[in-house]
Short mmCIF file of C-alpha atoms in Angstrom, two decimals:
data_model
loop_
_atom_site.label_atom_id
_atom_site.label_comp_id
_atom_site.label_asym_id
_atom_site.label_seq_id
_atom_site.Cartn_x
_atom_site.Cartn_y
_atom_site.Cartn_z
CA UNK A 14 -27.10 -62.39 -27.31
CA UNK A 15 -29.46 -60.66 -24.86
CA UNK A 16 -30.19 -57.37 -26.69
CA UNK A 17 -32.60 -55.27 -24.59
CA UNK A 18 -33.79 -56.82 -21.35
CA UNK A 19 -36.75 -55.45 -19.45
CA UNK A 20 -37.93 -56.55 -16.04
CA UNK A 21 -40.47 -57.34 -14.78
CA UNK A 22 -42.79 -58.57 -17.53
CA UNK A 23 -45.91 -58.10 -15.46
CA UNK A 24 -46.62 -55.95 -12.42
CA UNK A 25 -49.66 -54.96 -10.40
CA UNK A 26 -49.37 -51.89 -8.19
CA UNK A 27 -51.69 -50.17 -5.80
CA UNK A 28 -52.39 -46.49 -6.27
CA UNK A 29 -49.69 -44.44 -4.60
CA UNK A 30 -47.00 -47.12 -4.66
CA UNK A 31 -43.69 -46.52 -6.34
CA UNK A 32 -41.64 -48.89 -8.42
CA UNK A 33 -38.79 -49.06 -10.91
CA UNK A 34 -38.92 -50.72 -14.29
CA UNK A 35 -35.53 -52.00 -15.25
CA UNK A 36 -33.98 -51.83 -18.70
CA UNK A 37 -30.55 -53.05 -19.73
CA UNK A 38 -28.88 -53.39 -23.12
CA UNK A 39 -25.64 -55.05 -24.08
CA UNK A 40 -25.13 -53.53 -27.54
CA UNK A 41 -23.22 -50.43 -26.39
CA UNK A 42 -25.99 -48.19 -27.72
CA UNK A 43 -25.80 -44.52 -26.85
CA UNK A 44 -29.51 -43.90 -27.23
CA UNK A 45 -32.14 -45.37 -24.90
CA UNK A 46 -35.77 -44.53 -24.46
CA UNK A 47 -38.99 -45.47 -22.70
CA UNK A 48 -42.39 -45.65 -24.36
CA UNK A 49 -45.85 -46.41 -23.16
CA UNK A 50 -48.41 -48.11 -25.36
CA UNK A 51 -52.10 -47.59 -24.84
CA UNK A 52 -54.92 -48.85 -27.08
CA UNK A 53 -55.43 -46.60 -30.09
CA UNK A 54 -52.54 -44.32 -29.09
CA UNK A 55 -49.54 -46.01 -30.61
CA UNK A 56 -46.26 -45.70 -28.71
CA UNK A 57 -45.69 -42.45 -26.89
CA UNK A 58 -42.26 -41.37 -25.72
CA UNK A 59 -41.89 -40.88 -21.97
CA UNK A 60 -38.17 -40.11 -21.51
CA UNK A 61 -35.03 -40.67 -23.51
CA UNK A 62 -31.29 -40.51 -23.13
CA UNK A 63 -28.58 -39.82 -25.71
CA UNK A 64 -25.80 -41.03 -23.46
CA UNK A 65 -24.74 -41.69 -19.88
CA UNK A 66 -25.58 -38.75 -17.68
CA UNK A 67 -27.92 -37.16 -20.23
CA UNK A 68 -31.70 -37.52 -20.13
CA UNK A 69 -34.58 -35.54 -21.51
CA UNK A 70 -38.35 -35.55 -21.51
CA UNK A 71 -40.49 -37.01 -24.21
CA UNK A 72 -44.15 -36.52 -24.97
CA UNK A 73 -45.67 -37.86 -21.72
CA UNK A 74 -43.09 -37.46 -18.90
CA UNK A 75 -45.35 -36.55 -15.97
CA UNK A 76 -45.26 -39.05 -13.13
CA UNK A 77 -42.07 -40.71 -14.33
CA UNK A 78 -38.42 -40.27 -13.51
CA UNK A 79 -35.29 -41.59 -15.22
CA UNK A 80 -31.55 -41.58 -14.78
CA UNK A 81 -28.69 -42.90 -16.87
CA UNK A 82 -25.60 -43.57 -14.82
CA UNK A 83 -24.17 -46.17 -17.22
CA UNK A 84 -24.40 -46.83 -20.94
CA UNK A 85 -26.10 -50.17 -20.28
CA UNK A 86 -28.91 -49.28 -17.89
CA UNK A 87 -31.87 -46.93 -18.12
CA UNK A 88 -34.39 -47.49 -15.30
CA UNK A 89 -37.83 -45.88 -15.29
CA UNK A 90 -39.27 -44.88 -11.91
CA UNK A 91 -42.93 -44.41 -11.17
CA UNK A 92 -42.99 -42.02 -8.24
CA UNK A 93 -46.60 -42.48 -7.05
CA UNK A 94 -48.55 -44.85 -9.27
CA UNK A 95 -51.94 -43.79 -10.61
CA UNK A 96 -54.55 -45.82 -12.53
CA UNK A 97 -53.80 -43.62 -15.57
CA UNK A 98 -50.35 -45.22 -15.67
CA UNK A 99 -51.84 -48.62 -16.42
CA UNK A 100 -50.17 -49.43 -19.72
CA UNK A 101 -47.60 -51.52 -21.52
CA UNK A 102 -44.13 -50.06 -21.22
CA UNK A 103 -41.34 -50.60 -23.72
CA UNK A 104 -37.68 -49.81 -23.43
CA UNK A 105 -35.71 -49.31 -26.65
CA UNK A 106 -32.09 -48.71 -27.54
CA UNK A 107 -30.18 -47.76 -30.66
CA UNK A 108 -27.06 -46.10 -31.92
CA UNK A 109 -27.45 -42.37 -31.92
CA UNK A 110 -28.53 -41.23 -35.37
CA UNK A 111 -31.49 -40.61 -37.61
CA UNK A 112 -30.83 -43.67 -39.79
CA UNK A 113 -30.61 -46.36 -37.14
CA UNK A 114 -33.39 -48.70 -36.09
CA UNK A 115 -34.32 -49.13 -32.46
CA UNK A 116 -34.26 -52.47 -30.66
CA UNK A 117 -37.03 -53.10 -28.19
CA UNK A 118 -37.36 -55.01 -24.98
CA UNK A 119 -40.20 -57.46 -24.48
CA UNK A 120 -42.37 -54.96 -22.68
CA UNK A 121 -43.79 -54.65 -19.17
CA UNK A 122 -47.53 -54.86 -18.61
CA UNK A 123 -48.32 -52.64 -15.63
CA UNK A 124 -51.68 -52.48 -13.92
CA UNK A 125 -52.38 -49.88 -11.25
CA UNK A 126 -55.42 -50.61 -9.08
CA UNK B 53 -42.27 -30.94 -34.66
CA UNK B 54 -42.48 -34.30 -36.34
CA UNK B 55 -45.63 -36.30 -36.85
CA UNK B 56 -46.61 -39.68 -38.25
CA UNK B 57 -50.15 -40.38 -39.47
CA UNK B 58 -51.58 -43.82 -40.12
CA UNK B 59 -55.14 -43.40 -41.31
CA UNK B 60 -56.16 -47.06 -41.43
CA UNK B 61 -57.06 -48.38 -37.97
CA UNK B 62 -57.71 -51.82 -39.45
CA UNK B 63 -57.15 -53.63 -42.72
CA UNK B 64 -58.21 -57.01 -44.04
CA UNK B 65 -56.48 -59.01 -46.77
CA UNK B 66 -56.88 -62.47 -48.21
CA UNK B 67 -54.03 -64.89 -47.83
CA UNK B 68 -51.56 -64.73 -50.75
CA UNK B 69 -52.71 -61.27 -51.82
CA UNK B 70 -50.70 -58.06 -51.50
CA UNK B 71 -51.65 -55.27 -49.10
CA UNK B 72 -50.54 -51.66 -48.66
CA UNK B 73 -50.47 -49.99 -45.27
CA UNK B 74 -50.48 -46.20 -45.45
CA UNK B 75 -48.15 -43.85 -43.63
CA UNK B 76 -47.70 -40.11 -44.07
CA UNK B 77 -45.21 -38.02 -42.18
CA UNK B 78 -44.47 -34.42 -41.46
CA UNK B 79 -41.11 -32.89 -40.68
CA UNK B 80 -39.15 -29.80 -41.65
CA UNK B 81 -35.84 -31.65 -41.30
CA UNK B 82 -34.49 -32.63 -44.75
CA UNK B 83 -32.66 -35.60 -43.23
CA UNK B 84 -34.72 -38.35 -41.61
CA UNK B 85 -35.24 -42.06 -41.35
CA UNK B 86 -38.51 -43.90 -41.76
CA UNK B 87 -39.16 -47.27 -40.12
CA UNK B 88 -41.84 -49.92 -40.00
CA UNK B 89 -42.36 -52.24 -37.04
CA UNK B 90 -44.59 -55.26 -36.61
CA UNK B 91 -46.24 -56.12 -33.31
CA UNK B 92 -47.85 -59.57 -33.24
CA UNK B 93 -50.35 -60.53 -30.59
CA UNK B 94 -47.49 -61.75 -28.40
CA UNK B 95 -46.52 -58.11 -27.96
CA UNK B 96 -42.91 -57.79 -29.07
CA UNK B 97 -41.82 -55.04 -31.46
CA UNK B 98 -40.15 -56.40 -34.59
CA UNK B 99 -38.22 -54.13 -36.95
CA UNK B 100 -39.20 -54.74 -40.58
CA UNK B 101 -37.76 -52.17 -42.94
CA UNK B 102 -36.06 -48.79 -43.12
CA UNK B 103 -35.88 -45.93 -45.65
CA UNK B 104 -33.55 -42.97 -45.47
CA UNK B 105 -34.66 -39.62 -46.81
CA UNK B 106 -31.74 -39.49 -49.25
CA UNK B 107 -32.19 -43.01 -50.55
CA UNK B 108 -32.91 -43.01 -54.26
CA UNK B 109 -34.49 -46.42 -54.39
CA UNK B 110 -37.36 -47.85 -52.40
CA UNK B 111 -36.29 -50.21 -49.65
CA UNK B 112 -37.11 -53.90 -49.90
CA UNK B 113 -36.72 -56.75 -47.40
CA UNK B 114 -38.07 -60.05 -48.60
CA UNK B 115 -41.86 -59.72 -48.92
CA UNK B 116 -41.77 -56.19 -47.49
CA UNK B 117 -41.21 -53.11 -49.56
CA UNK B 118 -41.52 -49.47 -48.74
CA UNK B 119 -43.20 -47.22 -51.29
CA UNK B 120 -41.40 -43.95 -50.57
CA UNK B 121 -42.87 -40.83 -52.17
CA UNK B 122 -40.89 -37.94 -50.81
CA UNK B 123 -42.88 -35.14 -52.43
CA UNK B 124 -46.07 -36.53 -50.94
CA UNK B 125 -44.36 -37.29 -47.63
CA UNK B 126 -45.62 -40.84 -47.68
CA UNK B 127 -43.90 -44.10 -46.78
CA UNK B 128 -46.36 -46.89 -47.37
CA UNK B 129 -45.55 -50.48 -46.46
CA UNK B 130 -46.35 -53.09 -49.09
CA UNK B 131 -46.59 -56.73 -48.03
CA UNK B 132 -46.66 -59.14 -50.93
CA UNK B 133 -48.14 -62.63 -50.83
CA UNK B 134 -49.71 -62.20 -47.38
CA UNK B 135 -49.47 -65.04 -44.91
CA UNK B 136 -51.57 -65.82 -41.87
CA UNK B 137 -48.57 -64.97 -39.72
CA UNK B 138 -48.64 -61.42 -41.05
CA UNK B 139 -51.71 -60.73 -38.92
CA UNK B 140 -50.43 -58.12 -36.48
CA UNK B 141 -50.32 -54.44 -35.61
CA UNK B 142 -48.01 -52.42 -37.85
CA UNK B 143 -46.41 -49.16 -36.82
CA UNK B 144 -44.76 -46.53 -38.96
CA UNK B 145 -42.09 -44.43 -37.24
CA UNK B 146 -39.67 -41.62 -38.02
CA UNK B 147 -36.58 -40.10 -36.49
CA UNK B 148 -34.78 -36.88 -37.37
CA UNK B 149 -31.63 -35.23 -36.16
CA UNK B 150 -33.39 -32.01 -35.29
CA UNK B 151 -35.50 -33.80 -32.69
CA UNK B 152 -32.42 -35.23 -31.00
CA UNK B 153 -33.08 -38.50 -32.79
CA UNK B 154 -36.37 -39.18 -31.04
CA UNK B 155 -38.31 -42.02 -32.66
CA UNK B 156 -41.90 -40.92 -33.24
CA UNK B 157 -44.61 -43.49 -33.94
CA UNK B 158 -47.96 -43.46 -35.65
CA UNK B 159 -51.00 -45.00 -33.99
CA UNK B 160 -50.73 -48.20 -35.96
CA UNK B 161 -52.77 -50.34 -38.34
CA UNK B 162 -54.16 -53.72 -37.32
CA UNK B 163 -53.80 -56.11 -40.24
CA UNK B 164 -55.88 -59.27 -40.39
CA UNK B 165 -55.05 -61.91 -42.97
CA UNK B 166 -57.99 -64.14 -43.83
CA UNK B 167 -57.51 -67.73 -45.05
#
Protein backbone atom coordinates (compact mmCIF):
# COMPACT_ATOMS: atom_id res chain seq x y z
CA UNK A 1 0.00 0.00 0.00
CA UNK A 2 2.61 2.55 -1.14
CA UNK A 3 0.40 5.57 -1.98
CA UNK A 4 2.62 8.45 -3.16
CA UNK A 5 6.35 7.81 -3.16
CA UNK A 6 8.86 10.62 -3.45
CA UNK A 7 12.59 10.25 -3.85
CA UNK A 8 15.02 11.37 -2.60
CA UNK A 9 14.08 12.54 0.90
CA UNK A 10 17.08 14.83 1.20
CA UNK A 11 19.32 16.40 -1.41
CA UNK A 12 22.08 18.98 -1.47
CA UNK A 13 22.91 20.59 -4.81
CA UNK A 14 25.44 23.11 -5.93
CA UNK A 15 24.26 26.20 -7.76
CA UNK A 16 23.87 25.45 -11.44
CA UNK A 17 23.43 21.70 -11.08
CA UNK A 18 20.36 19.96 -12.40
CA UNK A 19 18.40 17.15 -10.86
CA UNK A 20 15.09 15.32 -11.00
CA UNK A 21 12.78 14.73 -8.08
CA UNK A 22 10.85 11.54 -8.57
CA UNK A 23 7.19 11.01 -7.74
CA UNK A 24 5.17 7.87 -8.25
CA UNK A 25 1.66 6.88 -7.18
CA UNK A 26 -0.09 3.56 -7.33
CA UNK A 27 -3.70 4.69 -6.83
CA UNK A 28 -4.49 5.30 -10.52
CA UNK A 29 -5.06 8.99 -9.82
CA UNK A 30 -5.50 11.25 -12.81
CA UNK A 31 -4.36 14.39 -11.02
CA UNK A 32 -0.79 14.95 -9.82
CA UNK A 33 0.94 18.07 -8.65
CA UNK A 34 4.13 19.49 -7.19
CA UNK A 35 4.28 22.02 -4.38
CA UNK A 36 7.06 23.82 -2.62
CA UNK A 37 6.83 24.78 1.03
CA UNK A 38 8.75 27.71 2.41
CA UNK A 39 8.48 29.16 5.93
CA UNK A 40 5.49 31.48 6.26
CA UNK A 41 4.37 30.84 2.67
CA UNK A 42 2.27 27.73 2.95
CA UNK A 43 2.33 25.34 0.00
CA UNK A 44 2.65 26.91 -3.41
CA UNK A 45 1.80 25.05 -6.59
CA UNK A 46 4.66 24.62 -9.05
CA UNK A 47 3.18 22.43 -11.81
CA UNK A 48 0.27 20.06 -12.10
CA UNK A 49 -1.12 17.44 -14.43
CA UNK A 50 -4.70 16.32 -15.02
CA UNK A 51 -3.67 13.20 -16.88
CA UNK A 52 -0.92 11.51 -18.86
CA UNK A 53 0.45 13.84 -21.50
CA UNK A 54 -1.15 16.95 -19.97
CA UNK A 55 0.71 19.39 -17.74
CA UNK A 56 0.23 22.99 -16.78
CA UNK A 57 1.90 25.68 -14.74
CA UNK A 58 1.00 26.57 -11.22
CA UNK A 59 1.83 29.63 -9.17
CA UNK A 60 5.65 29.36 -9.14
CA UNK A 61 6.78 27.42 -12.26
CA UNK A 62 9.98 29.26 -13.16
CA UNK A 63 13.09 27.11 -13.01
CA UNK A 64 11.16 23.84 -13.01
CA UNK A 65 10.10 21.43 -15.70
CA UNK A 66 7.67 18.51 -15.63
CA UNK A 67 6.38 15.79 -17.89
CA UNK A 68 3.74 13.11 -17.48
CA UNK A 69 4.30 10.16 -19.76
CA UNK A 70 2.42 7.68 -17.57
CA UNK A 71 -0.43 7.89 -15.08
CA UNK A 72 1.87 6.72 -12.29
CA UNK A 73 4.88 9.03 -12.59
CA UNK A 74 5.29 12.79 -12.43
CA UNK A 75 8.96 13.84 -12.16
CA UNK A 76 10.01 17.40 -11.37
CA UNK A 77 13.20 18.67 -13.00
CA UNK A 78 15.31 21.51 -11.72
CA UNK A 79 17.11 22.80 -14.78
CA UNK A 80 19.85 24.91 -13.14
CA UNK A 81 19.54 24.97 -9.37
CA UNK A 82 19.59 28.31 -7.55
CA UNK A 83 19.72 29.04 -3.80
CA UNK A 84 16.16 30.41 -4.09
CA UNK A 85 15.03 26.86 -4.85
CA UNK A 86 16.07 25.69 -1.40
CA UNK A 87 12.77 24.39 -0.06
CA UNK A 88 10.74 21.35 0.88
CA UNK A 89 9.02 19.82 -2.13
CA UNK A 90 5.83 17.79 -1.99
CA UNK A 91 4.23 15.68 -4.64
CA UNK A 92 0.49 15.04 -4.37
CA UNK A 93 -2.05 12.98 -6.27
CA UNK A 94 -5.82 12.68 -6.33
CA UNK A 95 -8.76 11.76 -8.46
CA UNK A 96 -9.70 14.59 -10.72
CA UNK A 97 -12.48 16.60 -9.12
CA UNK A 98 -13.25 19.44 -6.78
CA UNK A 99 -14.47 17.17 -3.98
CA UNK A 100 -11.52 14.81 -3.68
CA UNK A 101 -8.72 15.06 -1.16
CA UNK A 102 -5.10 14.94 -2.25
CA UNK A 103 -2.62 12.37 -0.99
CA UNK A 104 0.89 13.59 -0.35
CA UNK A 105 4.32 12.09 -0.56
CA UNK A 106 6.72 12.37 2.35
CA UNK A 107 8.46 15.41 0.93
CA UNK A 108 11.97 16.17 -0.32
CA UNK A 109 14.16 18.63 1.55
CA UNK A 110 16.37 20.32 -1.03
CA UNK A 111 19.26 22.61 -0.20
CA UNK A 112 21.05 24.53 -2.94
CA UNK A 113 24.45 25.92 -1.93
CA UNK B 1 -8.87 33.39 -8.90
CA UNK B 2 -9.19 31.46 -5.68
CA UNK B 3 -7.63 32.42 -2.39
CA UNK B 4 -7.38 30.99 1.11
CA UNK B 5 -6.64 33.20 4.11
CA UNK B 6 -5.54 31.95 7.51
CA UNK B 7 -5.09 34.95 9.77
CA UNK B 8 -3.65 33.19 12.82
CA UNK B 9 0.07 32.47 12.39
CA UNK B 10 0.13 30.77 15.79
CA UNK B 11 -2.34 29.56 18.38
CA UNK B 12 -1.99 28.18 21.88
CA UNK B 13 -4.47 25.93 23.68
CA UNK B 14 -4.48 24.04 26.94
CA UNK B 15 -4.70 20.29 26.81
CA UNK B 16 -8.31 19.02 26.88
CA UNK B 17 -9.73 22.36 25.75
CA UNK B 18 -11.31 23.08 22.37
CA UNK B 19 -9.69 25.35 19.79
CA UNK B 20 -10.88 26.97 16.57
CA UNK B 21 -8.54 27.62 13.67
CA UNK B 22 -9.82 30.24 11.25
CA UNK B 23 -10.01 29.95 7.49
CA UNK B 24 -11.70 32.25 4.99
CA UNK B 25 -11.82 31.64 1.27
CA UNK B 26 -12.60 33.49 -1.89
CA UNK B 27 -13.89 32.03 -5.13
CA UNK B 28 -16.49 32.88 -7.73
CA UNK B 29 -17.11 29.19 -8.47
CA UNK B 30 -20.34 28.02 -6.77
CA UNK B 31 -18.98 24.47 -6.57
CA UNK B 32 -15.88 23.83 -4.47
CA UNK B 33 -14.33 21.63 -1.86
CA UNK B 34 -12.67 22.76 1.35
CA UNK B 35 -10.00 20.70 3.09
CA UNK B 36 -7.93 20.78 6.24
CA UNK B 37 -4.50 19.17 6.53
CA UNK B 38 -2.25 18.65 9.52
CA UNK B 39 1.52 18.79 9.28
CA UNK B 40 3.32 17.57 12.41
CA UNK B 41 6.96 18.35 13.03
CA UNK B 42 7.91 15.17 11.16
CA UNK B 43 6.77 16.92 7.99
CA UNK B 44 4.14 14.70 6.40
CA UNK B 45 0.81 16.12 5.22
CA UNK B 46 -2.17 14.41 6.83
CA UNK B 47 -5.69 14.91 5.51
CA UNK B 48 -8.15 15.67 8.31
CA UNK B 49 -11.54 16.72 7.04
CA UNK B 50 -13.45 17.84 3.97
CA UNK B 51 -16.52 20.00 3.28
CA UNK B 52 -18.29 20.35 -0.04
CA UNK B 53 -19.92 23.62 -0.98
CA UNK B 54 -23.32 21.94 -1.38
CA UNK B 55 -23.18 20.02 1.88
CA UNK B 56 -25.99 21.03 4.18
CA UNK B 57 -24.38 19.84 7.37
CA UNK B 58 -21.01 20.65 8.84
CA UNK B 59 -18.45 17.89 8.41
CA UNK B 60 -17.21 15.99 11.44
CA UNK B 61 -14.42 13.42 11.82
CA UNK B 62 -13.85 12.29 15.37
CA UNK B 63 -12.54 15.27 17.37
CA UNK B 64 -12.43 17.43 14.24
CA UNK B 65 -15.35 19.42 12.95
CA UNK B 66 -15.60 22.03 10.27
CA UNK B 67 -17.68 25.11 11.00
CA UNK B 68 -18.83 25.97 7.49
CA UNK B 69 -20.46 29.38 7.04
CA UNK B 70 -21.05 29.75 3.35
CA UNK B 71 -22.38 33.32 3.39
CA UNK B 72 -19.29 34.45 5.28
CA UNK B 73 -17.02 32.26 3.15
CA UNK B 74 -15.45 30.74 6.21
CA UNK B 75 -14.48 27.15 6.98
CA UNK B 76 -13.06 27.08 10.47
CA UNK B 77 -11.59 23.92 11.95
CA UNK B 78 -12.67 23.05 15.47
CA UNK B 79 -10.59 20.58 17.46
CA UNK B 80 -12.29 19.37 20.61
CA UNK B 81 -10.51 18.02 23.67
CA UNK B 82 -7.03 18.99 22.46
CA UNK B 83 -4.20 16.53 22.94
CA UNK B 84 -0.47 17.10 23.02
CA UNK B 85 -0.23 15.24 19.73
CA UNK B 86 -2.38 17.91 18.09
CA UNK B 87 0.57 20.30 18.20
CA UNK B 88 1.30 20.85 14.51
CA UNK B 89 0.89 23.17 11.56
CA UNK B 90 -2.63 23.20 10.12
CA UNK B 91 -3.44 24.16 6.56
CA UNK B 92 -6.76 25.06 5.02
CA UNK B 93 -7.11 24.36 1.30
CA UNK B 94 -9.68 24.66 -1.48
CA UNK B 95 -10.20 23.29 -4.94
CA UNK B 96 -12.70 24.33 -7.60
CA UNK B 97 -13.56 23.04 -11.02
CA UNK B 98 -13.00 26.39 -12.66
CA UNK B 99 -9.34 26.33 -11.68
CA UNK B 100 -8.85 22.92 -13.26
CA UNK B 101 -9.09 21.38 -9.81
CA UNK B 102 -5.96 23.04 -8.48
CA UNK B 103 -5.62 22.70 -4.71
CA UNK B 104 -4.85 26.10 -3.20
CA UNK B 105 -3.48 26.37 0.33
CA UNK B 106 -3.46 29.02 3.01
CA UNK B 107 -0.26 29.92 4.81
CA UNK B 108 -1.08 27.79 7.81
CA UNK B 109 -1.56 28.09 11.57
CA UNK B 110 0.92 26.65 14.04
CA UNK B 111 -0.99 25.13 16.94
CA UNK B 112 0.74 24.48 20.24
CA UNK B 113 -1.03 22.41 22.87
CA UNK B 114 0.21 23.10 26.39
CA UNK B 115 0.04 20.46 29.15
